[in-house]
Amino acid sequence: KKEAPAAAAAATPAPHDLPRTVRQCAYNFVFYGPLQHFWYAALAVKFPMAAGASLAANFSPFAIKVFLNQAVLGPVVVSTFFAWSMALQGQARAYFPKMRRDAYPTLQRGWIFWIPAASVNFAVVPVQCQVLYMSCCSIVWAYILSQAAGQALPEPVKAVKSKP
């Protein structure tokens, strides 16, 4: 039995998008990696947690770190990644429509992913290993963010004039 051409095309995976992978790696190397280093060091200094203490004893700095990770770092990463991606694709003018359309849904996906990841990070990962742990988590997040950044903007809807 022969497969229909449309079904065969649907079953064929899309080819790897090497330019998107290079943009993602460059963003992580140039911006996100250094940002993480300074961000987690600043959080550790500003909101220290007692080593060996229970989570209940450390709850306040733990909760503040998880909150700030999502309320401050999350929007910075999403907006800069979209700007980076759009600029390197020669689509800088589409940045604001992209942000209006995709920033909040991407942040929502980020909350689903990063709140548990950050909770584990701040609750059980030693400070000296936090950037490494979050960098490992960011490999998965990079895929999620790259998918969001790679979505094409829909064509604008043109008004149809009704005839009297």
GROMACS .gro file of N, CA, C and O in nm, residues 3 6 9 31 60 68 77 79 125 149 161:
model
   44
    3GLU      N    1   0.184   0.519   0.049
    3GLU     CA    2   0.146   0.631   0.136
    3GLU      C    3   0.114   0.752   0.050
    3GLU      O    4   0.180   0.779  -0.049
    6ALA      N    5   0.098   1.366   0.100
    6ALA     CA    6   0.080   1.457   0.213
    6ALA      C    7   0.115   1.386   0.344
    6ALA      O    8   0.177   1.443   0.433
    9ALA      N    9   0.492   1.350   0.367
    9ALA     CA   10   0.555   1.477   0.401
    9ALA      C   11   0.535   1.509   0.549
    9ALA      O   12   0.625   1.562   0.614
   31PHE      N   13   2.579   3.617   2.611
   31PHE     CA   14   2.494   3.692   2.703
   31PHE      C   15   2.445   3.610   2.821
   31PHE      O   16   2.468   3.645   2.936
   60SER      N   17   1.231   3.199   5.354
   60SER     CA   18   1.222   3.338   5.305
   60SER      C   19   1.323   3.365   5.193
   60SER      O   20   1.283   3.410   5.085
   68LEU      N   21   1.225   3.617   4.229
   68LEU     CA   22   1.307   3.708   4.148
   68LEU      C   23   1.355   3.641   4.020
   68LEU      O   24   1.365   3.708   3.915
   77VAL      N   25   1.545   3.759   3.002
   77VAL     CA   26   1.592   3.655   2.909
   77VAL      C   27   1.500   3.646   2.787
   77VAL      O   28   1.548   3.641   2.673
   79SER      N   29   1.292   3.873   2.656
   79SER     CA   30   1.299   3.992   2.569
   79SER      C   31   1.433   4.002   2.497
   79SER      O   32   1.437   4.037   2.378
  125VAL      N   33   2.078   2.241   4.554
  125VAL     CA   34   2.205   2.248   4.480
  125VAL      C   35   2.301   2.343   4.553
  125VAL      O   36   2.263   2.457   4.583
  149ALA      N   37   1.076   3.139   1.954
  149ALA     CA   38   1.139   3.242   1.872
  149ALA      C   39   1.128   3.209   1.724
  149ALA      O   40   1.124   3.299   1.640
  161LYS      N   41  -1.368   4.531   0.256
  161LYS     CA   42  -1.472   4.635   0.244
  161LYS      C   43  -1.602   4.567   0.203
  161LYS      O   44  -1.606   4.490   0.109
   0.00000   0.00000   0.00000
